PDB file of C-alpha atoms in Angstrom:
ATOM      1  CA  UNK O 903      41.298  52.760  87.025  1.00 45.00           C
ATOM      2  CA  UNK O 904      41.830  56.790  86.889  1.00 45.00           C
ATOM      3  CA  UNK O 905      45.707  56.937  88.367  1.00 50.00           C
ATOM      4  CA  UNK O 906      48.050  60.154  87.553  1.00 52.00           C
ATOM      5  CA  UNK O 907      51.246  59.150  86.014  1.00 72.00           C
ATOM      6  CA  UNK O 908      54.355  58.892  88.006  1.00 86.00           C
ATOM      7  CA  UNK O 909      56.982  61.374  87.097  1.00 95.00           C
ATOM      8  CA  UNK O 910      59.847  59.142  84.451  1.00 95.00           C
ATOM      9  CA  UNK O 911      62.960  60.561  86.373  1.00 97.00           C
ATOM     10  CA  UNK O 912      61.727  58.592  89.452  1.00 97.00           C
ATOM     11  CA  UNK O 913      63.236  55.862  87.536  1.00 95.00           C
ATOM     12  CA  UNK O 914      66.871  57.691  87.407  1.00 97.00           C
ATOM     13  CA  UNK O 915      68.903  58.247  90.231  1.00 96.00           C
ATOM     14  CA  UNK O 916      70.966  60.519  88.982  1.00 97.00           C
ATOM     15  CA  UNK O 917      68.286  63.382  87.406  1.00 98.00           C
ATOM     16  CA  UNK O 918      69.052  66.584  88.110  1.00 98.00           C
ATOM     17  CA  UNK O 919      64.846  67.351  89.573  1.00 98.00           C
ATOM     18  CA  UNK O 920      65.771  63.899  91.565  1.00 98.00           C
ATOM     19  CA  UNK O 921      69.287  64.954  92.993  1.00 98.00           C
ATOM     20  CA  UNK O 922      67.841  68.001  93.775  1.00 98.00           C
ATOM     21  CA  UNK O 923      64.431  66.922  95.871  1.00 98.00           C
ATOM     22  CA  UNK O 924      66.178  64.202  97.870  1.00 98.00           C
ATOM     23  CA  UNK O 925      66.506  66.086 100.676  1.00 98.00           C
ATOM     24  CA  UNK O 926      62.775  66.344 101.165  1.00 99.00           C
ATOM     25  CA  UNK O 927      62.377  62.811 100.240  1.00 98.00           C
ATOM     26  CA  UNK O 928      64.497  62.148 102.908  1.00 98.00           C
ATOM     27  CA  UNK O 929      62.289  63.939 105.100  1.00 98.00           C
ATOM     28  CA  UNK O 930      59.275  62.409 104.175  1.00 98.00           C
ATOM     29  CA  UNK O 931      60.540  58.797 104.744  1.00 98.00           C
ATOM     30  CA  UNK O 932      61.952  59.789 107.902  1.00 97.00           C
ATOM     31  CA  UNK O 933      58.283  61.432 109.219  1.00 97.00           C
ATOM     32  CA  UNK O 934      56.685  57.783 107.969  1.00 96.00           C
ATOM     33  CA  UNK O 935      59.261  55.940 110.092  1.00 96.00           C
ATOM     34  CA  UNK O 936      58.683  57.865 112.933  1.00 96.00           C
ATOM     35  CA  UNK O 937      55.010  57.557 112.690  1.00 93.00           C
ATOM     36  CA  UNK O 938      55.362  53.387 112.108  1.00 94.00           C
ATOM     37  CA  UNK O 939      56.750  53.470 115.995  1.00 92.00           C
ATOM     38  CA  UNK O 940      53.444  54.063 117.001  1.00 88.00           C
ATOM     39  CA  UNK O 941      50.914  50.613 116.903  1.00 86.00           C
ATOM     40  CA  UNK O 942      47.906  50.998 116.524  1.00 89.00           C
ATOM     41  CA  UNK O 943      45.206  48.815 118.229  1.00 94.00           C
ATOM     42  CA  UNK O 944      43.914  45.176 116.570  1.00 94.00           C
ATOM     43  CA  UNK O 945      40.624  45.509 114.464  1.00 95.00           C
ATOM     44  CA  UNK O 946      39.149  42.703 116.889  1.00 95.00           C
ATOM     45  CA  UNK O 947      39.512  39.851 114.244  1.00 98.00           C
ATOM     46  CA  UNK O 948      42.380  38.979 111.657  1.00 98.00           C
ATOM     47  CA  UNK O 949      43.665  41.163 109.164  1.00 98.00           C
ATOM     48  CA  UNK O 950      45.844  41.357 106.057  1.00 98.00           C
ATOM     49  CA  UNK O 951      47.214  44.277 105.466  1.00 98.00           C
ATOM     50  CA  UNK O 952      48.848  44.093 101.035  1.00 97.00           C
ATOM     51  CA  UNK O 953      50.585  47.280 100.583  1.00 96.00           C
ATOM     52  CA  UNK O 954      53.460  48.262  99.275  1.00 95.00           C
ATOM     53  CA  UNK O 955      56.650  50.757 100.151  1.00 97.00           C
ATOM     54  CA  UNK O 956      56.187  53.241  96.637  1.00 94.00           C
ATOM     55  CA  UNK O 957      53.137  54.981  95.344  1.00 91.00           C
ATOM     56  CA  UNK O 958      52.618  53.538  91.406  1.00 78.00           C
ATOM     57  CA  UNK O 959      51.202  50.794  89.748  1.00 73.00           C
ATOM     58  CA  UNK O 960      52.675  47.390  91.855  1.00 74.00           C
ATOM     59  CA  UNK O 961      49.830  45.155  91.361  1.00 86.00           C
ATOM     60  CA  UNK O 962      48.430  45.528  93.976  1.00 91.00           C
ATOM     61  CA  UNK O 963      44.558  45.450  93.070  1.00 92.00           C
ATOM     62  CA  UNK O 964      44.678  42.026  91.678  1.00 93.00           C
ATOM     63  CA  UNK O 965      46.316  40.243  94.332  1.00 96.00           C
ATOM     64  CA  UNK O 966      43.516  42.006  97.128  1.00 97.00           C
ATOM     65  CA  UNK O 967      40.586  40.020  95.082  1.00 96.00           C
ATOM     66  CA  UNK O 968      42.668  37.037  94.765  1.00 95.00           C
ATOM     67  CA  UNK O 969      42.968  36.939  98.430  1.00 97.00           C
ATOM     68  CA  UNK O 970      39.360  37.923  98.841  1.00 98.00           C
ATOM     69  CA  UNK O 971      38.137  35.170  96.865  1.00 98.00           C
ATOM     70  CA  UNK O 972      40.382  32.506  98.300  1.00 98.00           C
ATOM     71  CA  UNK O 973      39.525  33.273 101.936  1.00 98.00           C
ATOM     72  CA  UNK O 974      35.904  32.642 100.152  1.00 98.00           C
ATOM     73  CA  UNK O 975      36.398  29.524  98.914  1.00 98.00           C
ATOM     74  CA  UNK O 976      37.678  28.729 102.834  1.00 98.00           C
ATOM     75  CA  UNK O 977      34.198  29.486 103.872  1.00 98.00           C
ATOM     76  CA  UNK O 978      35.716  32.461 105.170  1.00 98.00           C
ATOM     77  CA  UNK O 979      33.566  36.028 105.233  1.00 99.00           C
ATOM     78  CA  UNK O 980      36.128  38.727 104.887  1.00 99.00           C
ATOM     79  CA  UNK O 981      35.403  42.503 104.149  1.00 99.00           C
ATOM     80  CA  UNK O 982      37.392  45.047 102.287  1.00 99.00           C
ATOM     81  CA  UNK O 983      38.539  48.380 103.851  1.00 98.00           C
ATOM     82  CA  UNK O 984      40.666  50.877 101.551  1.00 96.00           C
ATOM     83  CA  UNK O 985      40.849  54.621 102.009  1.00 92.00           C
ATOM     84  CA  UNK O 986      38.456  54.890  98.854  1.00 88.00           C
ATOM     85  CA  UNK O 987      41.293  56.697  96.758  1.00 84.00           C
ATOM     86  CA  UNK O 988      40.057  58.914  94.158  1.00 83.00           C
ATOM     87  CA  UNK O 989      36.768  58.645  96.034  1.00 89.00           C
ATOM     88  CA  UNK O 990      34.700  61.666  97.999  1.00 87.00           C
ATOM     89  CA  UNK O 991      33.679  60.215 100.677  1.00 86.00           C
ATOM     90  CA  UNK O 992      35.932  60.868 103.927  1.00 85.00           C
ATOM     91  CA  UNK O 993      33.417  59.064 106.736  1.00 93.00           C
ATOM     92  CA  UNK O 994      33.186  55.235 106.779  1.00 96.00           C
ATOM     93  CA  UNK O 995      31.006  54.439 104.140  1.00 96.00           C
ATOM     94  CA  UNK O 996      29.701  50.748 102.625  1.00 98.00           C
ATOM     95  CA  UNK O 997      30.468  50.405  99.278  1.00 97.00           C
ATOM     96  CA  UNK O 998      27.295  49.860  97.268  1.00 97.00           C
ATOM     97  CA  UNK O 999      27.192  49.461  94.070  1.00 96.00           C
ATOM     98  CA  UNK O1000      23.765  50.700  93.300  1.00 95.00           C
ATOM     99  CA  UNK O1001      24.119  53.765  94.177  1.00 94.00           C
ATOM    100  CA  UNK O1002      28.118  54.805  94.607  1.00 95.00           C
ATOM    101  CA  UNK O1003      30.159  55.366  91.426  1.00 94.00           C
ATOM    102  CA  UNK O1004      34.433  56.148  90.959  1.00 93.00           C
ATOM    103  CA  UNK O1005      33.367  59.501  92.106  1.00 93.00           C
ATOM    104  CA  UNK O1006      32.474  58.923  95.413  1.00 94.00           C
ATOM    105  CA  UNK O1007      33.870  56.120  96.684  1.00 96.00           C
ATOM    106  CA  UNK O1008      36.705  55.517  93.943  1.00 93.00           C
ATOM    107  CA  UNK O1009      36.930  52.818  90.448  1.00 92.00           C
ATOM    108  CA  UNK O1010      38.975  50.854  92.875  1.00 94.00           C
ATOM    109  CA  UNK O1011      36.726  49.992  95.672  1.00 96.00           C
ATOM    110  CA  UNK O1012      34.395  49.357  93.195  1.00 96.00           C
ATOM    111  CA  UNK O1013      36.074  46.737  91.847  1.00 95.00           C
ATOM    112  CA  UNK O1014      36.249  45.857  95.207  1.00 97.00           C
ATOM    113  CA  UNK O1015      32.462  45.654  95.999  1.00 97.00           C
ATOM    114  CA  UNK O1016      32.139  43.218  92.688  1.00 96.00           C
ATOM    115  CA  UNK O1017      33.799  40.274  94.658  1.00 97.00           C
ATOM    116  CA  UNK O1018      33.046  41.084  98.790  1.00 98.00           C
ATOM    117  CA  UNK O1019      31.722  43.947 100.819  1.00 98.00           C
ATOM    118  CA  UNK O1020      34.302  46.486 100.372  1.00 98.00           C
ATOM    119  CA  UNK O1021      34.318  50.266 102.855  1.00 98.00           C
ATOM    120  CA  UNK O1022      35.794  53.601 102.327  1.00 97.00           C
ATOM    121  CA  UNK O1023      36.909  55.966 104.691  1.00 95.00           C
ATOM    122  CA  UNK O1024      39.813  58.028 106.351  1.00 93.00           C
ATOM    123  CA  UNK O1025      39.724  56.537 109.667  1.00 94.00           C
ATOM    124  CA  UNK O1026      40.825  52.229 108.853  1.00 95.00           C
ATOM    125  CA  UNK O1027      40.299  51.055 111.992  1.00 95.00           C
ATOM    126  CA  UNK O1028      36.566  52.686 112.175  1.00 96.00           C
ATOM    127  CA  UNK O1029      36.323  51.316 108.318  1.00 97.00           C
ATOM    128  CA  UNK O1030      37.461  47.672 110.464  1.00 98.00           C
ATOM    129  CA  UNK O1031      34.823  47.977 113.435  1.00 98.00           C
ATOM    130  CA  UNK O1032      31.597  48.953 110.723  1.00 98.00           C
ATOM    131  CA  UNK O1033      32.977  45.523 108.393  1.00 99.00           C
ATOM    132  CA  UNK O1034      33.473  43.510 111.719  1.00 98.00           C
ATOM    133  CA  UNK O1035      29.643  44.731 113.416  1.00 98.00           C
ATOM    134  CA  UNK O1036      28.534  44.111 109.355  1.00 98.00           C
ATOM    135  CA  UNK O1037      29.574  40.136 109.930  1.00 98.00           C
ATOM    136  CA  UNK O1038      32.786  40.147 108.471  1.00 99.00           C
ATOM    137  CA  UNK O1039      35.202  37.743 110.031  1.00 98.00           C
ATOM    138  CA  UNK O1040      38.440  38.490 108.499  1.00 99.00           C
ATOM    139  CA  UNK O1041      39.789  42.007 107.156  1.00 99.00           C
ATOM    140  CA  UNK O1042      41.826  42.513 103.934  1.00 98.00           C
ATOM    141  CA  UNK O1043      43.128  45.781 103.748  1.00 98.00           C
ATOM    142  CA  UNK O1044      44.233  47.406 100.392  1.00 96.00           C
ATOM    143  CA  UNK O1045      46.916  49.210 101.354  1.00 92.00           C
ATOM    144  CA  UNK O1046      47.397  50.640 104.534  1.00 90.00           C
ATOM    145  CA  UNK O1047      51.258  49.811 104.995  1.00 94.00           C
ATOM    146  CA  UNK O1048      51.850  53.244 106.331  1.00 94.00           C
ATOM    147  CA  UNK O1049      49.205  53.511 108.318  1.00 91.00           C
ATOM    148  CA  UNK O1050      49.483  52.639 112.081  1.00 91.00           C
ATOM    149  CA  UNK O1051      45.527  53.024 112.714  1.00 92.00           C
ATOM    150  CA  UNK O1052      45.496  49.093 112.542  1.00 94.00           C
ATOM    151  CA  UNK O1053      47.827  46.721 114.069  1.00 94.00           C
ATOM    152  CA  UNK O1054      47.155  43.977 110.679  1.00 96.00           C
ATOM    153  CA  UNK O1055      47.558  40.035 111.870  1.00 97.00           C
ATOM    154  CA  UNK O1056      50.303  40.188 108.882  1.00 97.00           C
ATOM    155  CA  UNK O1057      51.342  42.093 106.076  1.00 97.00           C
ATOM    156  CA  UNK O1058      51.907  41.138 102.785  1.00 98.00           C
ATOM    157  CA  UNK O1059      54.758  43.203 100.497  1.00 97.00           C
ATOM    158  CA  UNK O1060      53.981  44.065  96.732  1.00 97.00           C
ATOM    159  CA  UNK O1061      56.763  45.194  94.274  1.00 96.00           C
ATOM    160  CA  UNK O1062      56.737  45.536  90.836  1.00 94.00           C
ATOM    161  CA  UNK O1063      59.324  43.475  89.346  1.00 94.00           C
ATOM    162  CA  UNK O1064      60.258  44.924  86.334  1.00 92.00           C
ATOM    163  CA  UNK O1065      60.445  48.619  88.006  1.00 92.00           C
ATOM    164  CA  UNK O1066      61.089  47.323  91.653  1.00 94.00           C
ATOM    165  CA  UNK O1067      61.803  50.767  93.588  1.00 96.00           C
ATOM    166  CA  UNK O1068      62.786  52.979  91.299  1.00 96.00           C
ATOM    167  CA  UNK O1069      65.101  55.057  91.680  1.00 97.00           C
ATOM    168  CA  UNK O1070      65.507  54.673  95.715  1.00 97.00           C
ATOM    169  CA  UNK O1071      64.915  57.958  96.499  1.00 98.00           C
ATOM    170  CA  UNK O1072      61.731  59.241  98.738  1.00 98.00           C
ATOM    171  CA  UNK O1073      58.829  61.378  97.503  1.00 98.00           C
ATOM    172  CA  UNK O1074      58.831  63.552  95.773  1.00 98.00           C
ATOM    173  CA  UNK O1075      62.147  62.654  94.376  1.00 98.00           C
ATOM    174  CA  UNK O1076      61.511  59.331  93.521  1.00 98.00           C
ATOM    175  CA  UNK O1077      58.647  56.556  94.939  1.00 97.00           C
ATOM    176  CA  UNK O1078      58.874  55.460  98.355  1.00 98.00           C
ATOM    177  CA  UNK O1079      56.958  56.632 101.065  1.00 97.00           C
ATOM    178  CA  UNK O1080      59.812  54.434 103.175  1.00 97.00           C
ATOM    179  CA  UNK O1081      62.851  52.706 102.730  1.00 97.00           C
ATOM    180  CA  UNK O1082      63.192  49.512 100.985  1.00 97.00           C
ATOM    181  CA  UNK O1083      64.946  48.119 103.788  1.00 96.00           C
ATOM    182  CA  UNK O1084      62.319  49.223 106.603  1.00 96.00           C
ATOM    183  CA  UNK O1085      59.460  48.009 105.195  1.00 97.00           C
ATOM    184  CA  UNK O1086      60.641  44.463 104.603  1.00 97.00           C
ATOM    185  CA  UNK O1087      61.246  44.538 108.323  1.00 96.00           C
ATOM    186  CA  UNK O1088      57.870  45.134 108.827  1.00 96.00           C
ATOM    187  CA  UNK O1089      56.485  42.480 106.556  1.00 97.00           C
ATOM    188  CA  UNK O1090      55.485  38.431 106.435  1.00 98.00           C
ATOM    189  CA  UNK O1091      56.236  38.075 102.674  1.00 97.00           C
ATOM    190  CA  UNK O1092      57.022  39.226  99.404  1.00 97.00           C
ATOM    191  CA  UNK O1093      54.586  38.854  96.230  1.00 97.00           C
ATOM    192  CA  UNK O1094      56.567  39.836  93.142  1.00 96.00           C
ATOM    193  CA  UNK O1095      54.566  40.680  89.861  1.00 95.00           C
ATOM    194  CA  UNK O1096      55.424  40.559  86.787  1.00 92.00           C
ATOM    195  CA  UNK O1097      58.434  39.220  85.020  1.00 91.00           C
ATOM    196  CA  UNK O1098      61.693  41.569  85.957  1.00 92.00           C
ATOM    197  CA  UNK O1099      64.961  40.962  87.179  1.00 92.00           C
ATOM    198  CA  UNK O1100      64.204  42.977  90.696  1.00 95.00           C
ATOM    199  CA  UNK O1101      64.313  41.152  93.899  1.00 94.00           C
ATOM    200  CA  UNK O1102      64.677  42.392  97.041  1.00 95.00           C
ATOM    201  CA  UNK O1103      67.579  41.094  99.738  1.00 93.00           C
ATOM    202  CA  UNK O1104      65.601  40.048 102.507  1.00 95.00           C
ATOM    203  CA  UNK O1105      65.382  35.962 103.676  1.00 95.00           C
ATOM    204  CA  UNK O1106      61.565  36.234 104.206  1.00 96.00           C
ATOM    205  CA  UNK O1107      59.169  34.295 101.828  1.00 96.00           C
ATOM    206  CA  UNK O1108      59.273  36.144  97.984  1.00 96.00           C
ATOM    207  CA  UNK O1109      56.399  34.693  95.537  1.00 95.00           C
ATOM    208  CA  UNK O1110      56.494  35.879  91.851  1.00 94.00           C
ATOM    209  CA  UNK O1111      52.882  36.334  90.076  1.00 93.00           C
ATOM    210  CA  UNK O1112      51.967  36.437  87.085  1.00 86.00           C
ATOM    211  CA  UNK O1113      48.492  38.781  86.258  1.00 79.00           C
ATOM    212  CA  UNK O1114      47.187  38.379  83.279  1.00 73.00           C
ATOM    213  CA  UNK O1115      43.806  39.007  81.810  1.00 63.00           C
ATOM    214  CA  UNK O1116      40.925  36.838  80.511  1.00 60.00           C
ATOM    215  CA  UNK O1117      38.902  37.426  77.190  1.00 53.00           C
ATOM    216  CA  UNK O1118      35.897  38.618  79.321  1.00 46.00           C
ATOM    217  CA  UNK O1119      38.095  41.270  80.824  1.00 46.00           C
ATOM    218  CA  UNK O1120      39.764  42.079  77.612  1.00 46.00           C
ATOM    219  CA  UNK O1121      36.553  42.873  76.087  1.00 50.00           C
ATOM    220  CA  UNK O1122      35.404  45.007  78.817  1.00 44.00           C
ATOM    221  CA  UNK O1123      38.386  46.944  78.291  1.00 39.00           C
ATOM    222  CA  UNK O1124      38.363  46.836  74.597  1.00 47.00           C
ATOM    223  CA  UNK O1125      38.477  50.900  73.346  1.00 44.00           C
ATOM    224  CA  UNK O1126      38.719  52.224  76.712  1.00 37.00           C
ATOM    225  CA  UNK O1127      41.956  54.011  77.714  1.00 39.00           C
ATOM    226  CA  UNK O1128      43.019  52.180  81.395  1.00 40.00           C
ATOM    227  CA  UNK O1129      45.582  53.286  84.124  1.00 40.00           C
ATOM    228  CA  UNK O1130      47.680  51.094  86.487  1.00 40.00           C
ATOM    229  CA  UNK O1131      47.102  50.910  89.185  1.00 43.00           C
ATOM    230  CA  UNK O1132      48.336  49.842  92.996  1.00 47.00           C
TER     231      UNK O1132
END
């Protein structure tokens, strides 16, 4: 999955560039916090938001897929909604593997569409309504924690156990979209992915998971350049 690598100084609290950009990062987070005071409407069916407080790969994509597959085992009909990062689709679009490629809808959307109906578009609420009209009885949001367009039924925060939140600064001084403490107040559970010592200070449930690639995936990925994704 194609993603630009995050700057190395995002892991360094006292890097000159991080300190120089720190005021801009504080403004970025303040704007995010202000926007999140507004609550969007409920989707109309249960909605699970699986997101993060920082940019860069945290292991969110496989968590979304695992949640969807578990819901399917329970007899539910989950649809996935997302922005479609890396694709050109702006209007609400149902991903069709026979018609769309990564240029259209982004590579993550193509992965999701292989296991469940997936919708991309800049208006998450509109995507949710389209999914419901198409038969969804539960919505799984890939990202969207910083979007007030939908009020989800529950939020799960995904964090990288090794990298944590980097230097703790806001974009562009660091990787944070919002303060971790702010995000923790809004979520119902935290999922720590991988091996590492990072542990947020919270009374919310914390689940540790380890993601492994199966043999089929290893063969499919052989000789390909893969970048970590959300």
